[in-house]
Amino acid sequence: MRLELVPRGDVSPWARVLAPVAAVIAAVLIGGVVIAVMGRSPAAAFQVYFVDTLSESWGLQEMAVKATPLLIIAVGLSFCFRASLWNIGAEGQFIIGALVGSILPLYTAGSGAGFWVIPLALVMGALGGLAYAMIPALLRVTFGVSEILSSLMLVYVADLVLDYLVRGPWRDPKGFNFPQTVNFDATLPFLADGGRLHAGVLLGPVLVLVAWFVISRTLFGFGVRVAGEAPKAARFAGFDANRMVLAAFAISGAAAGLAGVLEVLGQIGQLKPGISSGYGFTAITVAFLGRLHPLGMVFGALVVALTVIGGESAQIALKLPLDLTRTFQGVLLMCVLAADALVSYRVRIVTMARA
């Protein structure tokens, strides 16, 4: 006896829309079972994770702050994933974007430089992430190197470069030997008093609309979709596969780099180790939770951000380990992929005939 996946004939659009919702519900139920096994109340955990965060203004602001980098990175990654390219190194591109984008704010700190530093820093951050993403892209098109391995390995390189700079040439001489730079003067303005909601969150919806237009209304977007769904048809239609690889990686790298510099100029205000809370990896879950659709990824980013904020609150209120949040995100990705597969395929049990 064996199991086979058989493609379904016609799949309702509603089924595809509701699949991520079902995946979230399934992940929450699994999380509740795990919390009960740990000797905690699932109802109390649900209250802390979701209800408290959504019922307080600080929780909503924190959700927006956490969701913004996830959304921006996921939107960029969706171009690669739609073209069946696997950029797993957005975390490294995020870090390099933060480093390159911090050059101007770092060297103009204390000089009274004007607002012009911020837009230039954003552009430099995006270009830094783009350039770093070109390394696995060029290795792929030139030597056939797996972009999965090369992009993932470059994450560790970026992390070590950041660690070297904040402990060495960029370290604040008045920072009591802590591995961090000086505080930047050029930072994004806050939108609300007493919170961390900064102007960078406004870029998220703008980039979502731009991505939707590119994917659904341009020839390039059509080429990305065809390259992922029918590579042979893309070649017959005249789309250059190598050019598509470079373009998709350029977009995803630029988005990750932009998210990195937004994080530094927004809520952190300086460079230090651990500027990313795993945004580059978590954004993969966001992308698939949103079914690689720009509008769907808004939902995905908010859901994942909610679990992050709720996890931090549960760590304090219920003494639950923060690693439980990361585990939940992994379970969520598993449920999303399983729901997507079950919507597109049905499971058939095949009984082997006896000889």
C-alpha positions as a printed NumPy array, in Angstrom:
array([[  0.   ,   0.   ,   0.   ],
       [  1.242,   3.463,  -0.836],
       [ -0.081,   7.01 ,  -0.949],
       [ -0.262,   9.072,  -4.124],
       [ -1.003,  12.746,  -4.696],
       [ -3.457,  13.142,  -7.546],
       [ -4.058,  16.615,  -9.038],
       [ -7.564,  17.92 ,  -8.475],
       [ -9.513,  18.954, -11.549],
       [-11.071,  22.308, -10.732],
       [-10.103,  24.046,  -7.506],
       [-12.441,  26.711,  -6.188],
       [-10.846,  30.152,  -5.796],
       [-12.411,  30.284,  -2.35 ],
       [-10.576,  27.097,  -1.394],
       [ -7.261,  28.708,  -2.274],
       [ -8.155,  31.845,  -0.324],
       [ -9.32 ,  29.942,   2.754],
       [ -6.397,  27.485,   2.785],
       [ -4.018,  29.889,   4.623],
       [ -6.779,  30.698,   7.124],
       [ -7.265,  26.993,   7.798],
       [ -3.494,  26.64 ,   8.166],
       [ -3.404,  29.386,  10.809],
       [ -6.26 ,  27.741,  12.731],
       [ -4.527,  24.349,  12.573],
       [ -1.245,  25.868,  13.786],
       [ -3.041,  27.579,  16.693],
       [ -4.681,  24.286,  17.702],
       [ -1.338,  22.463,  17.57 ],
       [  0.221,  25.252,  19.609],
       [ -2.57 ,  24.929,  22.18 ],
       [ -1.859,  21.217,  22.573],
       [  1.865,  21.902,  23.072],
       [  1.13 ,  24.574,  25.693],
       [ -1.226,  22.198,  27.523],
       [  1.47 ,  19.507,  27.561],
       [  3.832,  22.075,  29.108],
       [  1.372,  22.49 ,  31.974],
       [  0.042,  25.925,  31.002],
       [ -3.499,  26.98 ,  30.218],
       [ -4.147,  27.202,  26.451],
       [ -6.954,  29.69 ,  27.128],
       [ -4.63 ,  31.982,  29.081],
       [ -1.992,  31.665,  26.373],
       [ -4.557,  32.52 ,  23.697],
       [ -5.573,  35.576,  25.726],
       [ -1.976,  36.798,  26.027],
       [ -0.876,  35.874,  22.5  ],
       [ -3.793,  37.329,  20.586],
       [ -6.507,  39.136,  22.555],
       [ -4.3  ,  41.367,  24.707],
       [ -2.122,  42.399,  21.768],
       [ -5.066,  43.242,  19.528],
       [ -6.975,  45.124,  22.223],
       [ -4.209,  47.582,  23.153],
       [ -2.912,  50.489,  21.077],
       [  0.712,  49.644,  21.912],
       [  0.137,  46.124,  20.615],
       [ -1.244,  47.378,  17.313],
       [  1.687,  49.778,  16.926],
       [  4.2  ,  47.024,  17.663],
       [  2.45 ,  44.767,  15.16 ],
       [  2.881,  47.398,  12.46 ],
       [  6.556,  47.894,  13.367],
       [  7.283,  44.148,  13.32 ],
       [  5.172,  43.459,  10.231],
       [  6.822,  46.122,   8.053],
       [ 10.237,  44.464,   7.505],
       [  8.567,  41.065,   7.172],
       [  6.192,  42.41 ,   4.532],
       [  8.865,  44.232,   2.533],
       [ 11.202,  41.216,   2.493],
       [  8.367,  38.809,   1.656],
       [  7.202,  40.958,  -1.257],
       [ 10.722,  40.887,  -2.68 ],
       [ 11.109,  37.149,  -2.114],
       [  7.818,  36.471,  -3.887],
       [  9.405,  37.457,  -7.201],
       [ 12.039,  34.743,  -6.741],
       [  9.602,  32.133,  -5.484],
       [  7.151,  32.798,  -8.324],
       [  9.997,  32.159, -10.772],
       [ 10.924,  28.919,  -8.936],
       [ 14.115,  30.493,  -7.592],
       [ 14.987,  29.932,  -3.953],
       [ 16.6  ,  32.943,  -2.362],
       [ 17.089,  31.713,   1.201],
       [ 19.626,  34.432,   1.997],
       [ 17.357,  37.42 ,   2.548],
       [ 18.651,  37.558,   6.119],
       [ 22.153,  38.319,   4.842],
       [ 20.857,  40.85 ,   2.324],
       [ 18.917,  42.503,   5.167],
       [ 22.125,  42.845,   7.21 ],
       [ 24.228,  44.138,   4.31 ],
       [ 21.507,  46.645,   3.434],
       [ 21.557,  47.861,   7.027],
       [ 25.364,  48.168,   6.927],
       [ 25.577,  50.027,   3.622],
       [ 22.607,  52.224,   4.464],
       [ 24.216,  53.179,   7.775],
       [ 27.385,  54.609,   6.229],
       [ 25.992,  58.12 ,   5.733],
       [ 24.134,  58.334,   9.079],
       [ 27.25 ,  57.032,  10.849],
       [ 29.719,  59.484,   9.347],
       [ 27.345,  62.459,   9.556],
       [ 26.427,  61.828,  13.21 ],
       [ 26.96 ,  64.998,  15.203],
       [ 27.539,  67.144,  12.112],
       [ 24.036,  68.583,  11.921],
       [ 23.456,  67.102,   8.455],
       [ 19.949,  67.669,   7.166],
       [ 17.062,  65.415,   6.235],
       [ 18.756,  64.597,   2.911],
       [ 20.742,  61.853,   4.671],
       [ 17.671,  59.64 ,   5.138],
       [ 16.555,  59.2  ,   1.49 ],
       [ 20.153,  58.658,   0.389],
       [ 20.629,  56.098,   3.151],
       [ 17.483,  54.246,   2.04 ],
       [ 18.724,  54.11 ,  -1.548],
       [ 22.167,  52.952,  -0.433],
       [ 20.633,  50.232,   1.737],
       [ 18.528,  48.926,  -1.144],
       [ 21.559,  48.95 ,  -3.455],
       [ 23.626,  47.135,  -0.833],
       [ 21.071,  44.355,  -0.541],
       [ 20.777,  44.19 ,  -4.33 ],
       [ 24.543,  43.857,  -4.779],
       [ 24.746,  41.12 ,  -2.159],
       [ 21.892,  39.194,  -3.8  ],
       [ 23.745,  39.325,  -7.103],
       [ 26.438,  36.998,  -5.732],
       [ 24.254,  33.852,  -5.613],
       [ 22.43 ,  34.978,  -8.765],
       [ 25.662,  35.279, -10.764],
       [ 26.951,  31.995,  -9.349],
       [ 23.709,  30.373, -10.507],
       [ 23.727,  31.717, -14.082],
       [ 27.508,  31.441, -14.588],
       [ 28.507,  28.211, -12.865],
       [ 25.189,  26.532, -12.098],
       [ 25.756,  26.777,  -8.335],
       [ 22.653,  26.111,  -6.234],
       [ 21.225,  29.436,  -5.122],
       [ 19.874,  27.739,  -2.002],
       [ 23.316,  26.887,  -0.65 ],
       [ 25.142,  30.005,  -1.818],
       [ 22.529,  32.472,  -0.566],
       [ 22.257,  30.662,   2.772],
       [ 26.026,  30.553,   3.328],
       [ 26.282,  34.271,   2.615],
       [ 24.033,  34.942,   5.611],
       [ 26.84 ,  33.898,   7.94 ],
       [ 29.334,  36.06 ,   6.059],
       [ 27.1  ,  39.117,   6.442],
       [ 26.581,  38.426,  10.133],
       [ 30.336,  38.18 ,  10.72 ],
       [ 30.987,  41.408,   8.788],
       [ 28.453,  43.207,  10.99 ],
       [ 30.039,  41.757,  14.119],
       [ 33.517,  42.846,  13.003],
       [ 32.468,  46.417,  12.209],
       [ 30.568,  47.091,  15.444],
       [ 33.382,  45.59 ,  17.523],
       [ 36.137,  47.226,  15.492],
       [ 36.305,  50.322,  13.269],
       [ 32.701,  51.44 ,  13.766],
       [ 32.472,  50.926,  17.524],
       [ 31.458,  53.96 ,  19.555],
       [ 34.574,  55.092,  21.471],
       [ 32.305,  56.459,  24.192],
       [ 30.082,  53.396,  24.325],
       [ 31.751,  51.735,  27.359],
       [ 33.222,  49.058,  25.076],
       [ 29.795,  47.783,  24.006],
       [ 29.703,  46.438,  20.417],
       [ 27.648,  49.23 ,  18.894],
       [ 28.03 ,  52.389,  16.845],
       [ 27.17 ,  55.904,  17.917],
       [ 23.511,  56.846,  17.873],
       [ 22.516,  58.25 ,  14.496],
       [ 21.154,  61.761,  14.15 ],
       [ 19.412,  60.878,  10.879],
       [ 16.554,  58.625,  11.936],
       [ 13.01 ,  58.201,  10.701],
       [ 10.424,  60.353,  12.494],
       [  7.946,  58.671,  14.809],
       [  4.263,  58.833,  13.923],
       [  2.942,  58.627,  17.482],
       [  4.21 ,  59.94 ,  20.797],
       [  5.364,  57.355,  23.286],
       [  5.609,  54.517,  20.774],
       [  7.949,  53.044,  18.189],
       [  5.683,  53.506,  15.161],
       [  7.916,  55.27 ,  12.641],
       [  7.442,  56.664,   9.144],
       [  9.05 ,  53.605,   7.572],
       [  5.859,  51.597,   8.062],
       [  4.247,  53.711,   5.334],
       [  6.565,  52.174,   2.738],
       [  5.088,  48.714,   3.251],
       [  1.663,  49.383,   1.673],
       [  3.294,  51.41 ,  -1.114],
       [  5.592,  48.533,  -2.072],
       [  2.671,  46.099,  -1.922],
       [  0.773,  48.151,  -4.501],
       [  3.871,  48.479,  -6.696],
       [  4.492,  44.723,  -6.544],
       [  0.85 ,  43.964,  -7.366],
       [  1.017,  46.235, -10.412],
       [  4.308,  44.735, -11.628],
       [  3.154,  41.137, -11.193],
       [ -0.31 ,  41.53 , -12.689],
       [  0.026,  44.366, -15.199],
       [  3.513,  44.243, -16.745],
       [  5.319,  42.008, -19.215],
       [  8.06 ,  41.37 , -16.676],
       [  5.515,  40.143, -14.139],
       [  4.001,  37.867, -16.763],
       [  7.469,  36.5  , -17.511],
       [  8.079,  35.78 , -13.823],
       [  4.808,  33.86 , -13.556],
       [  5.423,  31.885, -16.738],
       [  9.031,  31.1  , -15.772],
       [  7.812,  29.539, -12.551],
       [  4.771,  27.699, -13.873],
       [  6.003,  26.617, -17.323],
       [  9.756,  27.122, -17.91 ],
       [  9.628,  25.637, -21.416],
       [  6.811,  27.974, -22.412],
       [  8.836,  30.901, -21.057],
       [ 11.773,  29.954, -23.278],
       [  9.54 ,  29.578, -26.331],
       [  8.008,  32.983, -25.564],
       [ 11.475,  34.535, -25.737],
       [ 12.091,  35.22 , -22.046],
       [ 15.782,  35.029, -21.169],
       [ 16.133,  32.64 , -18.21 ],
       [ 19.42 ,  34.114, -16.986],
       [ 18.1  ,  37.646, -17.175],
       [ 15.022,  36.546, -15.222],
       [ 17.219,  35.054, -12.483],
       [ 19.232,  38.258, -12.16 ],
       [ 16.139,  40.475, -12.147],
       [ 14.273,  38.402,  -9.556],
       [ 17.285,  38.289,  -7.238],
       [ 17.876,  42.013,  -7.728],
       [ 14.33 ,  42.819,  -6.634],
       [ 14.392,  40.504,  -3.633],
       [ 17.833,  41.714,  -2.544],
       [ 16.872,  45.374,  -2.864],
       [ 13.711,  44.786,  -0.822],
       [ 15.642,  42.985,   1.923],
       [ 18.305,  45.713,   1.979],
       [ 15.644,  48.406,   2.201],
       [ 14.007,  46.576,   5.098],
       [ 17.384,  46.416,   6.836],
       [ 18.113,  50.121,   6.659],
       [ 14.519,  50.926,   7.658],
       [ 14.96 ,  48.803,  10.765],
       [ 18.177,  50.6  ,  11.714],
       [ 16.949,  54.129,  10.976],
       [ 13.526,  53.408,  12.443],
       [ 13.39 ,  51.721,  15.819],
       [ 17.08 ,  50.954,  16.573],
       [ 18.914,  54.169,  15.657],
       [ 22.371,  52.553,  15.557],
       [ 24.183,  49.421,  14.438],
       [ 24.807,  46.556,  16.845],
       [ 24.852,  42.752,  16.732],
       [ 21.488,  41.107,  16.304],
       [ 19.793,  43.942,  14.418],
       [ 17.665,  41.315,  12.696],
       [ 15.397,  39.03 ,  14.677],
       [ 15.499,  36.471,  11.898],
       [ 13.347,  38.631,   9.631],
       [ 14.891,  37.209,   6.458],
       [ 13.975,  33.642,   7.359],
       [ 10.595,  34.44 ,   8.9  ],
       [  9.61 ,  36.353,   5.754],
       [  9.626,  33.03 ,   3.878],
       [  6.692,  31.945,   6.037],
       [  4.988,  35.283,   5.364],
       [  5.409,  34.89 ,   1.601],
       [  3.813,  31.455,   1.5  ],
       [  1.157,  32.319,   4.054],
       [  0.095,  35.058,   1.634],
       [  0.253,  32.602,  -1.296],
       [  2.89 ,  34.847,  -2.927],
       [  0.225,  37.486,  -3.578],
       [  1.151,  41.022,  -2.477],
       [ -2.174,  41.613,  -0.72 ],
       [ -2.137,  38.165,   0.857],
       [  1.29 ,  38.847,   2.293],
       [ -0.134,  41.784,   4.247],
       [ -2.295,  39.234,   6.069],
       [  0.695,  36.926,   6.493],
       [  2.95 ,  39.654,   7.888],
       [  0.335,  40.767,  10.417],
       [ -0.315,  37.2  ,  11.592],
       [  3.378,  36.428,  12.054],
       [  3.999,  39.803,  13.73 ],
       [  1.122,  39.023,  16.092],
       [  2.786,  35.745,  17.101],
       [  6.083,  37.554,  17.741],
       [  4.515,  40.229,  19.958],
       [  2.326,  37.654,  21.687],
       [  5.32 ,  35.407,  22.28 ],
       [  7.226,  38.208,  23.991],
       [  4.203,  38.941,  26.196],
       [  3.689,  35.246,  27.004],
       [  7.324,  34.943,  28.016],
       [  6.728,  37.575,  30.694],
       [  3.167,  36.739,  31.76 ],
       [  3.173,  32.937,  31.519],
       [  6.914,  32.173,  31.687],
       [  6.702,  30.444,  28.311],
       [ 10.035,  30.146,  26.458],
       [ 10.531,  32.518,  23.539],
       [ 11.69 ,  29.547,  21.466],
       [  8.07 ,  28.409,  21.503],
       [  7.272,  31.335,  19.203],
       [  9.906,  30.236,  16.702],
       [  8.567,  26.693,  16.908],
       [  5.073,  27.993,  16.259],
       [  6.302,  29.845,  13.173],
       [  7.809,  26.601,  11.872],
       [  4.562,  24.745,  12.519],
       [  2.7  ,  27.55 ,  10.764],
       [  4.88 ,  27.201,   7.656],
       [  4.368,  23.436,   7.688],
       [  0.591,  23.867,   7.936],
       [  0.587,  26.445,   5.126],
       [  2.501,  24.143,   2.777],
       [  0.316,  21.169,   3.735],
       [ -2.879,  23.159,   3.171],
       [ -1.608,  24.36 ,  -0.194],
       [ -0.785,  20.789,  -1.237],
       [ -4.153,  19.411,  -0.11 ],
       [ -6.005,  22.129,  -1.998],
       [ -4.192,  21.32 ,  -5.245],
       [ -3.999,  17.541,  -4.785],
       [ -6.044,  14.777,  -3.232],
       [ -4.518,  11.804,  -1.463],
       [ -5.204,   8.412,  -3.001],
       [ -4.406,   5.117,  -1.319],
       [ -3.03 ,   2.608,  -3.79 ],
       [ -3.121,  -1.039,  -2.764],
       [ -0.417,  -3.182,  -4.279],
       [ -1.798,  -6.29 ,  -5.951],
       [ -0.335,  -9.596,  -4.754],
       [  1.687, -11.498,  -7.356]])
